[in-house]
């Protein structure tokens, strides 16, 4: 006799129900820093998004959404998303739609 059978004997009127744990939504504590940089890239401008506190998988989702929405290239590595060109304003709008707070750094 397992535990379920014992509980059914103790509480015959009780009906079993399926229970699902509620998913915890990740909340970013600090705002994402969105900055422009040309240094060390042979003069090519890029937009950097720093300060992400979630998993690498979530970082890749953010990067992919930005790249597909804007139709430009970029990459993600070591918690930093690198997007080609100076697109800070557009990226900040996309991140705000996704529910992230952002901070613009530089010019």
PDB file of C-alpha atoms in Angstrom:
ATOM      1  CA  UNK A   1       0.000   0.000   0.000  1.00  0.00           C
ATOM      2  CA  UNK A   2       1.596   3.253  -1.114  1.00  0.00           C
ATOM      3  CA  UNK A   3       1.101   6.755   0.232  1.00  0.00           C
ATOM      4  CA  UNK A   4      -1.732   7.619  -2.187  1.00  0.00           C
ATOM      5  CA  UNK A   5      -3.766   4.608  -1.086  1.00  0.00           C
ATOM      6  CA  UNK A   6      -3.217   5.475   2.557  1.00  0.00           C
ATOM      7  CA  UNK A   7      -4.366   9.044   1.973  1.00  0.00           C
ATOM      8  CA  UNK A   8      -7.452   7.835   0.077  1.00  0.00           C
ATOM      9  CA  UNK A   9      -8.343   5.627   3.056  1.00  0.00           C
ATOM     10  CA  UNK A  10      -7.865   8.510   5.472  1.00  0.00           C
ATOM     11  CA  UNK A  11      -9.771  11.066   3.360  1.00  0.00           C
ATOM     12  CA  UNK A  12     -12.347   9.209   1.213  1.00  0.00           C
ATOM     13  CA  UNK A  13     -14.209  12.391   0.171  1.00  0.00           C
ATOM     14  CA  UNK A  14     -11.102  14.136  -1.174  1.00  0.00           C
ATOM     15  CA  UNK A  15     -10.713  14.344  -4.978  1.00  0.00           C
ATOM     16  CA  UNK A  16      -7.207  14.451  -6.412  1.00  0.00           C
ATOM     17  CA  UNK A  17      -6.275  17.417  -8.570  1.00  0.00           C
ATOM     18  CA  UNK A  18      -3.304  18.068 -10.805  1.00  0.00           C
ATOM     19  CA  UNK A  19      -0.999  20.739  -9.467  1.00  0.00           C
ATOM     20  CA  UNK A  20       1.491  22.756 -11.461  1.00  0.00           C
ATOM     21  CA  UNK A  21       4.138  24.917  -9.903  1.00  0.00           C
ATOM     22  CA  UNK A  22       3.781  28.538 -11.007  1.00  0.00           C
ATOM     23  CA  UNK A  23       6.705  29.691 -13.128  1.00  0.00           C
ATOM     24  CA  UNK A  24       8.835  32.350 -11.543  1.00  0.00           C
ATOM     25  CA  UNK A  25       9.367  35.265 -13.895  1.00  0.00           C
ATOM     26  CA  UNK A  26      12.932  36.543 -14.015  1.00  0.00           C
ATOM     27  CA  UNK A  27      13.230  40.166 -12.909  1.00  0.00           C
ATOM     28  CA  UNK A  28      16.264  42.249 -13.896  1.00  0.00           C
ATOM     29  CA  UNK A  29      17.407  44.236 -10.837  1.00  0.00           C
ATOM     30  CA  UNK A  30      19.693  46.757 -12.534  1.00  0.00           C
ATOM     31  CA  UNK A  31      18.913  48.419 -15.877  1.00  0.00           C
ATOM     32  CA  UNK A  32      20.679  47.187 -19.002  1.00  0.00           C
ATOM     33  CA  UNK A  33      23.402  49.584 -20.140  1.00  0.00           C
ATOM     34  CA  UNK A  34      23.178  50.484 -23.824  1.00  0.00           C
ATOM     35  CA  UNK A  35      26.329  52.218 -25.091  1.00  0.00           C
ATOM     36  CA  UNK A  36      28.092  53.147 -28.321  1.00  0.00           C
ATOM     37  CA  UNK A  37      31.711  52.201 -29.007  1.00  0.00           C
ATOM     38  CA  UNK A  38      34.247  52.426 -31.851  1.00  0.00           C
ATOM     39  CA  UNK A  39      37.435  51.815 -29.914  1.00  0.00           C
ATOM     40  CA  UNK A  40      39.377  48.649 -30.778  1.00  0.00           C
ATOM     41  CA  UNK A  41      37.208  47.800 -33.783  1.00  0.00           C
ATOM     42  CA  UNK A  42      39.117  49.567 -36.570  1.00  0.00           C
ATOM     43  CA  UNK A  43      36.714  52.528 -36.422  1.00  0.00           C
ATOM     44  CA  UNK A  44      33.582  50.450 -36.965  1.00  0.00           C
ATOM     45  CA  UNK A  45      30.717  51.582 -34.706  1.00  0.00           C
ATOM     46  CA  UNK A  46      28.914  49.046 -32.518  1.00  0.00           C
ATOM     47  CA  UNK A  47      26.257  49.212 -29.828  1.00  0.00           C
ATOM     48  CA  UNK A  48      26.977  47.257 -26.649  1.00  0.00           C
ATOM     49  CA  UNK A  49      24.318  46.017 -24.234  1.00  0.00           C
ATOM     50  CA  UNK A  50      25.822  45.185 -20.854  1.00  0.00           C
ATOM     51  CA  UNK A  51      24.616  44.261 -17.380  1.00  0.00           C
ATOM     52  CA  UNK A  52      22.327  41.316 -18.167  1.00  0.00           C
ATOM     53  CA  UNK A  53      21.863  39.128 -15.066  1.00  0.00           C
ATOM     54  CA  UNK A  54      20.001  36.151 -16.562  1.00  0.00           C
ATOM     55  CA  UNK A  55      21.122  32.966 -18.284  1.00  0.00           C
ATOM     56  CA  UNK A  56      23.076  32.692 -21.541  1.00  0.00           C
ATOM     57  CA  UNK A  57      19.971  31.252 -23.206  1.00  0.00           C
ATOM     58  CA  UNK A  58      17.923  34.355 -22.324  1.00  0.00           C
ATOM     59  CA  UNK A  59      20.764  36.577 -23.524  1.00  0.00           C
ATOM     60  CA  UNK A  60      20.724  34.793 -26.888  1.00  0.00           C
ATOM     61  CA  UNK A  61      16.946  35.299 -27.133  1.00  0.00           C
ATOM     62  CA  UNK A  62      17.360  39.034 -26.539  1.00  0.00           C
ATOM     63  CA  UNK A  63      20.157  39.248 -29.083  1.00  0.00           C
ATOM     64  CA  UNK A  64      18.209  37.311 -31.716  1.00  0.00           C
ATOM     65  CA  UNK A  65      15.102  39.458 -31.238  1.00  0.00           C
ATOM     66  CA  UNK A  66      17.101  42.678 -31.677  1.00  0.00           C
ATOM     67  CA  UNK A  67      18.984  41.386 -34.720  1.00  0.00           C
ATOM     68  CA  UNK A  68      15.891  40.075 -36.514  1.00  0.00           C
ATOM     69  CA  UNK A  69      13.800  43.154 -35.733  1.00  0.00           C
ATOM     70  CA  UNK A  70      16.445  45.582 -36.981  1.00  0.00           C
ATOM     71  CA  UNK A  71      17.814  43.304 -39.719  1.00  0.00           C
ATOM     72  CA  UNK A  72      21.432  43.799 -38.698  1.00  0.00           C
ATOM     73  CA  UNK A  73      24.281  41.608 -37.473  1.00  0.00           C
ATOM     74  CA  UNK A  74      25.707  41.131 -34.055  1.00  0.00           C
ATOM     75  CA  UNK A  75      26.797  38.613 -31.453  1.00  0.00           C
ATOM     76  CA  UNK A  76      26.602  37.783 -27.746  1.00  0.00           C
ATOM     77  CA  UNK A  77      29.481  36.751 -25.545  1.00  0.00           C
ATOM     78  CA  UNK A  78      30.338  36.877 -21.829  1.00  0.00           C
ATOM     79  CA  UNK A  79      27.067  38.603 -20.913  1.00  0.00           C
ATOM     80  CA  UNK A  80      27.487  41.364 -23.513  1.00  0.00           C
ATOM     81  CA  UNK A  81      25.443  41.766 -26.691  1.00  0.00           C
ATOM     82  CA  UNK A  82      27.287  43.432 -29.580  1.00  0.00           C
ATOM     83  CA  UNK A  83      25.108  44.932 -32.337  1.00  0.00           C
ATOM     84  CA  UNK A  84      26.562  46.489 -35.479  1.00  0.00           C
ATOM     85  CA  UNK A  85      26.099  50.229 -35.927  1.00  0.00           C
ATOM     86  CA  UNK A  86      24.817  53.001 -33.673  1.00  0.00           C
ATOM     87  CA  UNK A  87      21.259  51.837 -32.970  1.00  0.00           C
ATOM     88  CA  UNK A  88      20.921  52.727 -29.291  1.00  0.00           C
ATOM     89  CA  UNK A  89      17.513  54.389 -29.555  1.00  0.00           C
ATOM     90  CA  UNK A  90      15.945  51.563 -31.571  1.00  0.00           C
ATOM     91  CA  UNK A  91      17.455  48.902 -29.298  1.00  0.00           C
ATOM     92  CA  UNK A  92      16.221  50.682 -26.174  1.00  0.00           C
ATOM     93  CA  UNK A  93      12.663  50.700 -27.585  1.00  0.00           C
ATOM     94  CA  UNK A  94      12.863  46.948 -28.341  1.00  0.00           C
ATOM     95  CA  UNK A  95      14.211  46.172 -24.849  1.00  0.00           C
ATOM     96  CA  UNK A  96      11.484  48.301 -23.258  1.00  0.00           C
ATOM     97  CA  UNK A  97       8.844  46.327 -25.200  1.00  0.00           C
ATOM     98  CA  UNK A  98      10.420  43.124 -23.850  1.00  0.00           C
ATOM     99  CA  UNK A  99      10.055  44.468 -20.280  1.00  0.00           C
ATOM    100  CA  UNK A 100      13.652  45.471 -19.527  1.00  0.00           C
ATOM    101  CA  UNK A 101      14.764  48.792 -18.098  1.00  0.00           C
ATOM    102  CA  UNK A 102      17.586  50.420 -20.037  1.00  0.00           C
ATOM    103  CA  UNK A 103      20.077  53.178 -19.485  1.00  0.00           C
ATOM    104  CA  UNK A 104      21.735  55.085 -22.329  1.00  0.00           C
ATOM    105  CA  UNK A 105      25.434  55.758 -21.822  1.00  0.00           C
ATOM    106  CA  UNK A 106      27.451  58.222 -23.895  1.00  0.00           C
ATOM    107  CA  UNK A 107      26.537  60.991 -26.379  1.00  0.00           C
TER     108      UNK A 107
END
